[in-house]
Coordinates of C-alpha atoms and ligand atoms in Angstrom, one line a residue:
X20 CA -0.4 0.3 0.3
X21 CA 1.5 3.6 -1.1
X22 CA 1.4 5.6 2.0
X23 CA 1.0 8.8 1.3
X24 CA 1.8 11.7 3.7
X25 CA 2.7 15.0 4.0
X26 CA 6.5 15.1 5.1
X27 CA 6.1 17.4 8.8
X28 CA 3.2 14.9 9.2
X29 CA 6.2 11.5 8.7
X30 CA 6.8 12.4 12.6
X31 CA 3.7 12.6 13.8
X32 CA 2.9 9.4 12.6
X33 CA 6.0 7.5 13.3
X34 CA 5.1 9.1 17.1
X35 CA 1.7 7.9 17.1
X36 CA 3.2 4.0 16.3
X37 CA 6.1 3.8 18.9
X38 CA 4.1 4.8 21.9
X39 CA 0.6 2.7 20.7
X40 CA 2.5 -0.9 19.9
X41 CA 0.0 -3.9 18.1
X42 CA -2.9 -1.5 18.2
X43 CA -3.4 -1.9 14.8
X44 CA -6.6 -0.8 13.8
X45 CA -6.3 2.2 15.9
X46 CA -3.0 3.6 13.5
X47 CA -4.8 2.8 10.6
X48 CA -7.7 5.9 11.1
X49 CA -5.4 7.9 12.3
X50 CA -3.2 7.5 9.2
X51 CA -6.7 8.1 7.2
X52 CA -6.6 11.0 8.8
X53 CA -3.3 11.8 8.7
X54 CA -2.8 11.6 4.7
X55 CA -5.6 14.1 4.2
X56 CA -3.9 17.2 6.7
X57 CA -1.5 18.7 4.0
X58 CA -3.2 21.5 2.6
X59 CA -5.0 21.8 6.2
X60 CA -1.4 22.7 7.9
X61 CA -0.4 25.0 5.1
X62 CA -3.8 27.4 5.4
X63 CA -3.9 27.1 9.0
X64 CA 0.4 27.4 10.1
X65 CA -1.1 28.0 14.0
X66 CA -2.2 25.4 13.9
X67 CA 1.1 23.4 13.8
X68 CA 2.7 25.5 15.9
X69 CA -0.1 24.6 18.9
X70 CA 0.6 20.6 18.1
X71 CA -3.2 20.1 17.1
X72 CA -2.6 17.0 15.5
X73 CA 0.1 15.8 18.2
X74 CA -2.9 17.1 21.1
X75 CA -5.9 15.2 18.9
X76 CA -3.5 11.4 19.1
X77 CA -3.1 11.3 21.8
X78 CA -6.1 10.5 24.2
X79 CA -7.5 13.4 26.9
X80 CA -7.8 9.4 28.7
X81 CA -7.8 6.0 29.6
X82 CA -10.0 3.6 31.5
X83 CA -9.2 0.3 31.4
X84 CA -11.2 -1.9 34.3
X85 CA -12.2 -5.7 35.9
X86 CA -15.4 -6.6 35.6
X87 CA -15.9 -9.7 37.1
X88 CA -19.6 -12.2 36.7
X89 CA -21.3 -14.5 37.8
X90 CA -22.8 -16.5 35.0
X91 CA -25.9 -18.6 35.8
X92 CA -24.2 -21.9 36.9
X93 CA -22.3 -19.8 39.7
X94 CA -19.3 -19.8 37.8
X95 CA -17.4 -16.4 37.9
X96 CA -15.7 -15.5 35.1
X97 CA -13.9 -11.5 34.2
X98 CA -13.3 -9.5 31.7
X99 CA -11.7 -6.1 30.7
X100 CA -12.8 -3.0 30.0
X101 CA -12.4 0.1 28.6
X102 CA -13.7 3.5 28.4
X103 CA -11.2 5.7 25.8
X104 CA -12.1 9.2 27.5
X105 CA -10.0 10.5 23.8
X106 CA -11.5 15.1 23.0
X107 CA -13.6 16.8 24.8
X108 CA -13.0 20.0 23.4
X109 CA -16.7 19.9 21.7
X110 CA -18.3 19.0 24.2
X111 CA -19.3 15.7 26.8
X112 CA -17.4 13.0 25.4
X113 CA -19.8 10.7 23.3
X114 CA -19.5 7.1 22.2
X115 CA -21.2 3.6 21.9
X116 CA -20.1 0.8 24.5
X117 CA -19.5 -2.4 22.7
X118 CA -19.1 -6.1 23.9
X119 CA -17.1 -8.1 21.4
X120 CA -14.7 -10.8 22.7
X121 CA -12.4 -9.1 20.1
X122 CA -12.5 -5.8 21.5
X123 CA -8.7 -4.3 23.5
X124 CA -7.6 -0.4 23.7
X125 CA -6.7 -0.6 19.9
X126 CA -9.9 -0.8 18.7
X127 CA -11.5 1.1 21.5
X128 CA -9.5 3.5 20.2
X129 CA -9.2 4.2 16.9
X130 CA -13.6 3.7 17.7
X131 CA -13.3 7.3 20.3
X132 CA -10.2 8.6 17.3
X133 CA -13.3 8.3 14.2
X134 CA -15.7 9.5 17.0
X135 CA -13.7 13.0 17.8
X136 CA -14.5 13.4 13.7
X137 CA -17.5 11.9 13.0
X138 CA -19.1 13.6 16.6
X139 CA -17.5 17.0 14.9
X140 CA -19.0 16.9 12.1
X141 CA -22.6 16.9 13.0
X142 CA -21.8 20.5 14.6
X143 CA -23.4 19.6 17.8
X144 CA -21.4 20.0 21.1
X145 CA -20.0 16.7 21.2
X146 CA -16.8 15.6 21.3
X147 CA -15.1 12.3 21.5
X148 CA -15.1 8.9 23.4
X149 CA -16.0 5.1 22.9
X150 CA -15.6 2.0 25.3
X151 CA -16.2 -1.7 25.3
X152 CA -15.0 -5.0 26.9
X153 CA -13.9 -8.8 25.6
X154 CA -17.3 -9.9 26.8
X155 CA -19.3 -11.7 24.7
X156 CA -23.2 -11.6 25.0
X157 CA -23.8 -14.1 21.8
X158 CA -24.9 -17.5 23.7
X159 CA -25.8 -15.8 27.3
X160 CA -29.1 -15.3 29.0
X161 CA -30.6 -12.0 29.6
X162 CA -29.6 -12.6 33.5
X163 CA -25.6 -13.2 32.7
X164 CA -26.3 -10.2 30.6
X165 CA -27.8 -7.7 33.5
X166 CA -25.0 -9.5 35.9
X167 CA -22.6 -9.0 33.1
X168 CA -23.7 -4.8 33.5
X169 CA -24.2 -4.2 36.5
X170 CA -20.7 -5.2 37.5
X171 CA -19.2 -3.0 34.9
X172 CA -21.6 -0.4 35.7
X173 CA -19.9 -0.2 39.6
X174 CA -16.3 1.2 38.1
X175 CA -17.6 3.1 35.3
X176 CA -20.6 5.7 36.4
X177 CA -17.8 7.4 38.7
X178 CA -16.2 8.3 35.0
X179 CA -19.8 9.7 33.4
X180 CA -22.3 12.4 34.0
X181 CA -24.1 14.6 31.5
X182 CA -22.0 17.2 30.6
X183 CA -19.2 14.7 31.0
X184 CA -19.2 11.4 28.8
X185 CA -22.4 10.1 27.9
X186 CA -22.0 6.4 26.1
X187 CA -23.8 4.9 24.2
X188 CA -24.5 0.9 22.0
X189 CA -22.4 -0.1 19.2
X190 CA -22.3 -3.7 18.7
X191 CA -23.0 -6.1 20.8
X192 CA -25.0 -2.9 23.1
X193 CA -28.5 -3.0 22.4
X194 CA -31.3 -1.2 24.3
X195 CA -31.6 -4.3 26.5
X196 CA -27.7 -3.5 27.5
X197 CA -28.5 0.4 28.1
X198 CA -31.2 -0.2 30.3
X199 CA -29.3 -2.6 32.7
X200 CA -26.4 0.7 32.2
X201 CA -29.7 3.6 33.1
X202 CA -30.4 1.5 35.7
X203 CA -27.5 0.8 37.7
X204 CA -25.9 4.5 37.6
X205 CA -29.2 4.7 38.7
X206 CA -29.3 2.9 41.5
X207 CA -25.2 3.6 42.9
X208 CA -26.1 7.6 41.7
X209 CA -29.6 7.8 43.3
X210 CA -30.5 10.4 40.5
X211 CA -32.0 10.1 38.0
X212 CA -29.9 11.3 35.3
X213 CA -32.0 10.5 31.5
X214 CA -28.9 11.9 30.0
X215 CA -26.1 9.8 31.3
X216 CA -26.9 7.5 28.5
X217 CA -28.4 7.5 25.3
X218 CA -29.9 4.9 23.7
X219 CA -32.7 4.3 26.1
X220 CA -36.2 2.9 25.7
X221 CA -38.9 5.7 25.0
X222 CA -40.9 5.5 27.7
X223 CA -38.2 6.6 29.4
X224 CA -36.0 9.2 28.0
X225 CA -35.2 7.4 24.9
X226 CA -35.4 9.2 21.4
X227 CA -37.4 7.6 19.2
X228 CA -36.5 7.4 15.8
X229 CA -33.3 6.8 18.4
X230 CA -32.8 2.8 16.7
X231 CA -33.6 4.1 13.1
X232 CA -31.1 6.9 13.4
X233 CA -28.3 4.9 12.1
X234 CA -29.2 3.4 9.2
X235 CA -31.5 5.5 8.2
X236 CA -29.3 8.4 8.3
X237 CA -26.5 6.2 6.1
X238 CA -29.4 6.3 3.0
X239 CA -30.3 10.4 3.5
X240 CA -26.0 10.7 3.8
X241 CA -26.4 7.5 0.1
X242 CA -29.5 10.0 -1.4
X243 CA -27.4 12.8 -1.1
X244 CA -24.1 11.2 -3.1
X245 CA -26.8 10.2 -5.6
X246 CA -28.5 13.9 -5.9
X247 CA -24.8 15.3 -6.7
X248 CA -24.7 12.8 -9.0
X249 CA -27.9 13.7 -10.1
X250 CA -29.2 9.7 -9.8
X251 CA -31.8 8.8 -7.4
X252 CA -32.7 5.5 -5.3
X253 CA -35.0 4.1 -7.0
X254 CA -34.9 0.9 -8.7
X255 CA -31.1 1.2 -6.9
X256 CA -30.2 -2.7 -6.2
X257 CA -28.1 -2.5 -3.5
X258 CA -25.9 -4.7 -1.4
X259 CA -26.3 -4.2 2.6
X260 CA -23.6 -6.4 5.2
X261 CA -24.5 -7.4 8.2
X262 CA -27.4 -8.0 9.5
X263 CA -27.7 -5.6 13.7
X264 CA -29.0 -2.1 14.1
X265 CA -27.3 -0.5 12.1
X266 CA -27.7 -3.3 8.9
X267 CA -31.8 -4.0 9.3
X268 CA -32.3 0.4 9.5
X269 CA -30.6 0.5 6.7
X270 CA -32.7 -1.9 4.8
X271 CA -36.0 -0.5 6.0
X272 CA -34.9 2.9 4.6
X273 CA -33.3 1.8 1.1
X274 CA -36.6 0.2 0.3
X275 CA -38.6 2.7 1.5
X276 CA -37.2 4.8 -1.4
X277 CA -37.4 2.5 -3.5
X278 CA -33.6 0.6 -3.3
X279 CA -34.4 -3.4 -4.2
X280 CA -31.5 -4.7 -1.6
X281 CA -31.0 -8.3 -2.2
X282 CA -28.1 -9.3 -0.3
X283 CA -27.0 -9.1 3.8
X284 CA -25.6 -11.3 6.4
X285 CA -24.3 -12.0 10.3
X286 CA -20.5 -13.3 10.9
X287 CA -21.3 -16.6 9.8
X288 CA -22.5 -15.8 5.9
X289 CA -24.4 -13.7 4.4
X290 CA -27.8 -14.7 2.3
X291 CA -29.0 -13.8 -0.9
X292 CA -32.9 -13.1 -1.9
X293 CA -32.8 -11.4 -5.8
X294 CA -36.5 -10.3 -4.6
X295 CA -35.7 -7.9 -2.0
X296 CA -34.7 -9.1 1.0
X297 CA -38.0 -9.2 3.2
X298 CA -37.3 -7.3 6.1
X299 CA -40.1 -8.8 8.2
X300 CA -38.6 -12.1 8.6
X301 CA -35.1 -10.2 9.3
X302 CA -36.2 -7.9 12.3
X303 CA -38.0 -11.5 13.6
X304 CA -34.6 -13.6 13.7
X305 CA -32.2 -11.1 14.2
X306 CA -34.0 -8.8 16.7
X307 CA -36.9 -11.2 18.5
X308 CA -35.3 -14.5 18.5
X309 CA -32.0 -13.4 18.7
X310 CA -31.1 -16.3 15.3
X311 CA -28.4 -16.9 12.9
X312 CA -28.9 -15.2 8.8
X313 CA -28.7 -19.1 8.1
X314 CA -32.8 -19.1 9.5
X315 CA -34.1 -16.9 6.3
X316 CA -34.0 -20.2 4.1
X317 CA -36.6 -21.2 6.1
X318 CA -39.3 -19.4 5.1
X319 CA -38.5 -17.8 1.6
X320 CA -37.2 -21.3 0.1
X321 CA -35.5 -18.5 -3.5
X322 CA -33.0 -17.5 -1.1
X323 CA -29.7 -19.2 -0.8
X324 CA -27.9 -19.1 1.6
X325 CA -23.7 -19.0 1.4
X326 CA -21.0 -19.1 3.7
X327 CA -18.0 -19.6 1.8
X328 CA -17.2 -16.4 0.1
X329 CA -17.5 -12.9 0.2
X330 CA -21.0 -10.6 0.6
X331 CA -18.8 -8.3 -2.3
X332 CA -18.3 -10.7 -4.4
X333 CA -23.0 -10.4 -5.0
X334 CA -23.6 -8.0 -7.9
X335 CA -24.8 -4.2 -7.2
X336 CA -24.7 -0.7 -7.7
X337 CA -24.9 0.9 -4.0
X338 CA -22.6 -1.1 -1.5
X339 CA -22.9 -0.8 2.0
X340 CA -21.3 -2.2 4.2
X341 CA -23.1 -2.3 8.0
X342 CA -21.0 -5.2 10.1
X343 CA -17.5 -4.1 11.3
X344 CA -13.9 -3.0 10.7
X345 CA -12.1 -4.5 7.5
X346 CA -14.7 -6.1 6.5
X347 CA -14.5 -5.2 3.2
X348 CA -11.1 -5.9 1.5
X349 CA -9.0 -5.1 -2.2
X350 CA -9.7 -8.0 -3.1
X351 CA -14.2 -6.9 -2.5
X352 CA -13.3 -3.8 -3.8
X353 CA -12.3 -5.1 -7.2
X354 CA -15.1 -7.1 -7.3
X355 CA -17.3 -4.8 -6.9
X356 CA -16.2 -2.2 -9.2
X357 CA -15.4 -4.9 -11.5
X358 CA -19.1 -5.7 -11.0
X359 CA -20.5 -1.8 -11.6
X360 CA -20.9 -1.3 -8.3
X361 CA -21.0 3.5 -8.3
X362 CA -21.6 3.9 -4.8
X363 CA -19.3 2.6 -2.2
X364 CA -21.2 4.5 1.8
X365 CA -20.1 2.8 4.9
X366 CA -22.6 2.5 7.9
X367 CA -20.5 0.1 9.6
X368 CA -16.9 1.9 11.7
X369 CA -13.6 1.9 9.2
X370 CA -15.5 -1.7 7.4
X371 CA -12.4 -1.2 4.4
X372 CA -9.3 -1.7 4.7
X373 CA -6.9 1.2 4.0
X374 CA -6.1 -0.5 0.6
X375 CA -10.2 -0.9 -0.7
X376 CA -10.2 1.8 0.0
X377 CA -7.4 3.0 -2.8
X378 CA -9.1 0.4 -5.3
X379 CA -12.1 2.6 -4.6
X380 CA -10.4 6.5 -5.1
X381 CA -8.8 5.4 -8.3
X382 CA -12.0 3.6 -9.6
X383 CA -12.9 7.5 -8.6
X384 CA -16.3 4.8 -7.5
X385 CA -18.0 7.4 -5.3
X386 CA -17.4 6.4 -1.3
X387 CA -17.8 7.4 2.2
X388 CA -16.0 7.2 5.1
X389 CA -18.1 5.9 8.2
X390 CA -17.7 9.6 10.1
X391 CA -19.6 10.8 7.7
X392 CA -21.9 8.6 6.7
X393 CA -22.7 7.4 9.7
X394 CA -23.1 10.2 11.6
X395 CA -26.9 9.4 11.6
X396 CA -26.6 7.8 15.1
X397 CA -24.3 9.6 17.8
X398 CA -26.3 12.5 16.5
X399 CA -29.5 11.3 17.0
X400 CA -28.2 10.7 20.5
X401 CA -27.1 14.1 20.7
X402 CA -30.9 15.4 19.8
X403 CA -31.7 12.9 22.8
X404 CA -29.8 14.7 25.1
X405 CA -31.2 17.9 24.2
X406 CA -34.9 16.4 24.6
X407 CA -33.9 15.2 28.2
X408 CA -31.9 18.6 29.0
X409 CA -35.4 19.9 28.0
X410 CA -37.8 17.0 29.6
X411 CA -39.5 17.3 26.1
X412 CA -40.9 14.3 23.8
X413 CA -39.9 15.1 20.4
X414 CA -42.1 13.6 17.8
X415 CA -41.1 10.3 15.2
X416 CA -42.1 12.8 12.5
X417 CA -39.5 16.4 14.1
X418 CA -36.5 14.1 15.1
X419 CA -36.8 12.2 11.5
X420 CA -37.0 15.4 10.5
X421 CA -34.1 16.8 12.0
X422 CA -32.1 13.1 11.4
X423 CA -32.4 14.0 8.4
X424 CA -31.1 18.1 7.8
X425 CA -28.0 17.1 10.1
X426 CA -27.3 14.0 7.3
X427 CA -28.3 16.9 4.4
X428 CA -25.2 19.1 6.5
X429 CA -22.8 16.3 6.7
X430 CA -22.9 15.4 2.8
X431 CA -22.8 19.2 1.8
X432 CA -19.6 20.1 4.4
X433 CA -18.2 16.9 3.2
X434 CA -18.7 17.9 -0.2
X435 CA -18.3 21.7 -0.6
X436 CA -14.6 21.2 1.7
X437 CA -13.6 18.7 -0.7
X438 CA -14.4 20.7 -3.5
X439 CA -12.6 23.6 -1.7
X440 CA -9.3 21.6 -1.2
X441 CA -9.5 21.0 -4.9
X442 CA -10.6 17.3 -4.7
X443 CA -14.7 17.4 -6.0
X444 CA -15.9 13.5 -4.9
X445 CA -12.9 13.3 -2.6
X446 CA -15.2 12.5 0.9
X447 CA -13.0 10.9 3.1
X448 CA -10.7 14.5 2.1
X449 CA -13.8 16.6 2.8
X450 CA -14.5 14.9 6.1
X451 CA -11.4 13.9 7.3
X452 CA -10.7 18.1 6.8
X453 CA -14.0 19.7 7.5
X454 CA -14.9 17.1 10.7
X455 CA -11.0 18.0 12.2
X456 CA -10.9 22.5 11.5
X457 CA -14.8 22.2 13.7
X458 CA -11.8 21.1 17.0
X459 CA -8.6 22.3 16.2
X460 CA -10.5 25.8 16.3
X461 CA -12.0 25.5 19.7
X462 CA -9.0 23.4 21.0
X463 CA -7.0 25.9 19.8
X464 CA -8.4 28.4 21.7
X465 CA -8.8 27.3 24.9
X466 CA -5.0 27.3 25.2
X467 CA -2.7 24.9 26.1
X468 CA -5.5 22.5 27.5
Ligands
NDP22 P1 -25.2 -4.4 15.9 O1 -24.6 -6.0 16.8 O2 -26.4 -4.6 15.6 O3 -24.7 -6.0 14.0 C1 -23.4 -6.4 14.3 C2 -23.9 -6.8 12.7 O4 -22.1 -6.9 12.2 C3 -23.9 -8.4 13.0 O5 -24.8 -8.6 12.5 C4 -22.8 -9.2 13.1 O6 -23.0 -10.3 13.7 C5 -22.0 -8.2 11.8 N1 -20.9 -8.6 13.2 C6 -20.4 -7.9 13.6 N2 -18.7 -9.1 13.9 C7 -18.6 -9.4 12.7 C8 -17.5 -10.0 12.4 N3 -16.7 -9.6 12.4 N4 -17.9 -10.4 10.9 C9 -19.0 -10.3 10.2 N5 -20.0 -9.8 10.9 C10 -19.9 -9.3 11.8 O7 -24.2 -4.0 15.6 P2 -24.5 -2.2 15.4 O8 -25.8 -2.5 13.8 O9 -24.8 -1.2 15.4 O10 -22.6 -1.6 14.7 C11 -22.8 -2.4 12.8 C12 -21.3 -1.5 12.6 O11 -21.8 0.3 12.6 C13 -19.8 -1.5 13.6 O12 -19.3 -1.2 13.3 C14 -20.8 0.1 14.4 O13 -19.5 0.4 15.3 C15 -21.1 1.2 13.2 N6 -22.1 1.6 14.2 C16 -23.8 1.7 14.4 C17 -23.4 2.6 15.4 C18 -25.0 2.3 15.5 O14 -25.7 3.5 16.2 N7 -25.3 1.0 16.4 C19 -23.2 4.3 14.8 C20 -22.0 4.3 14.1 C21 -21.7 3.4 14.2 P3 -23.6 -11.6 14.7 O15 -24.3 -11.1 15.0 O16 -23.3 -12.8 13.2 O17 -22.3 -11.1 15.4

């Protein structure tokens, strides 16, 4: 892979490698942002003088702690949990918690780093943070998940607060887990502090449309990318990886806007249904019964299940990776380009490898990074915080219209910034520069913090 770094940024990147050994996903996320920042240092030399980039690459605070819990048979288990409070120049740390066996410090730091720029792009008053644990919720009973969440919050509560750090969900953390964590926070602190967690149930402080927000927001963003080329979603063939929170609501909105979603997946494999995925079945399997995507074929005989090849081998016009990091490789990117794909927009965080991104950019395919395209989730979380602060509850229609407005704004900001810096259509450049400048200006104004 070719590294395209401005000479002034090379020592900064080398320092990141040296100070954070083995954290390969964090290195990857930092490099992707630094590759865009050369022209910014030329335009704003004060950011170099004030070492803003070096400061942004170092989290403000990193918390690592033990989470002991008992399973249903009475056996004790020990997990490790993290909260990385990366940057609070724009507001309280904001970013989800991930429960997955692959979680370690490097994953949490990559996610927290991305979150700084994503949150900045929303234009809302939220800083960047992220957390998680190597706990695997798969196959655990509700009681086990509850005991784990309670034990985790027994340590994490002291670092949180509606004006300090506000976690939400991510992979493996949905409404159930947020409920257990909120209940435990309330019990420990004796405070009904609604704004301390987002993604809450709509009966007790959650925002309508939060569950749908990341997936819907992704489609609103994709629609703007198409409009910029005088095109629309109507009749487009779409492939979406994953079948979790982001994927399900991306499928829903894409279908509402006339697209035909023909494939989706989980970590076991993918299903292809040329008639269009039946979302009712996917929702029942995934949201209610916690089953595998393979079981879809039991209900739809025209569909096929594939577990020995990549979902990106299925020809489509629009590809939306919505599962996990580095799920779309250079080989996958080449297959997509060769099969006529015109747009790739990321619902997941950093799902495309650095080599994959280069393939897309060389082919001049329009490619939107997650920090822009999936920002609808955190934007709606910020709307949830606004409702909590004013003890108000907005309608679904109003919340969705705010979400759409925010996604249109993010698209415009990325598009216009890329154009201003001489590379129209380069959403990576646009997102990184627009996201960075807002944070850098705030840090610059606040003195040496
Ligand atoms: P969920 O846990 O709801 O769903 C994740 C989906 O991805 C599941 O279908 C899962 O399959 C699949 N998946 C997870 N790990 C792997 C893997 N290693 N290989 C293949 N498939 C995998 O998570 P979300 O939908 O919430 O999150 C998906 C992505 O979107 C993540 O990158 C997350 O960071 C990002 N994101 C989420 C936001 C949100 O609001 N939820 C906001 C912004 C970004 P299986 O069930 O088999 O594990």
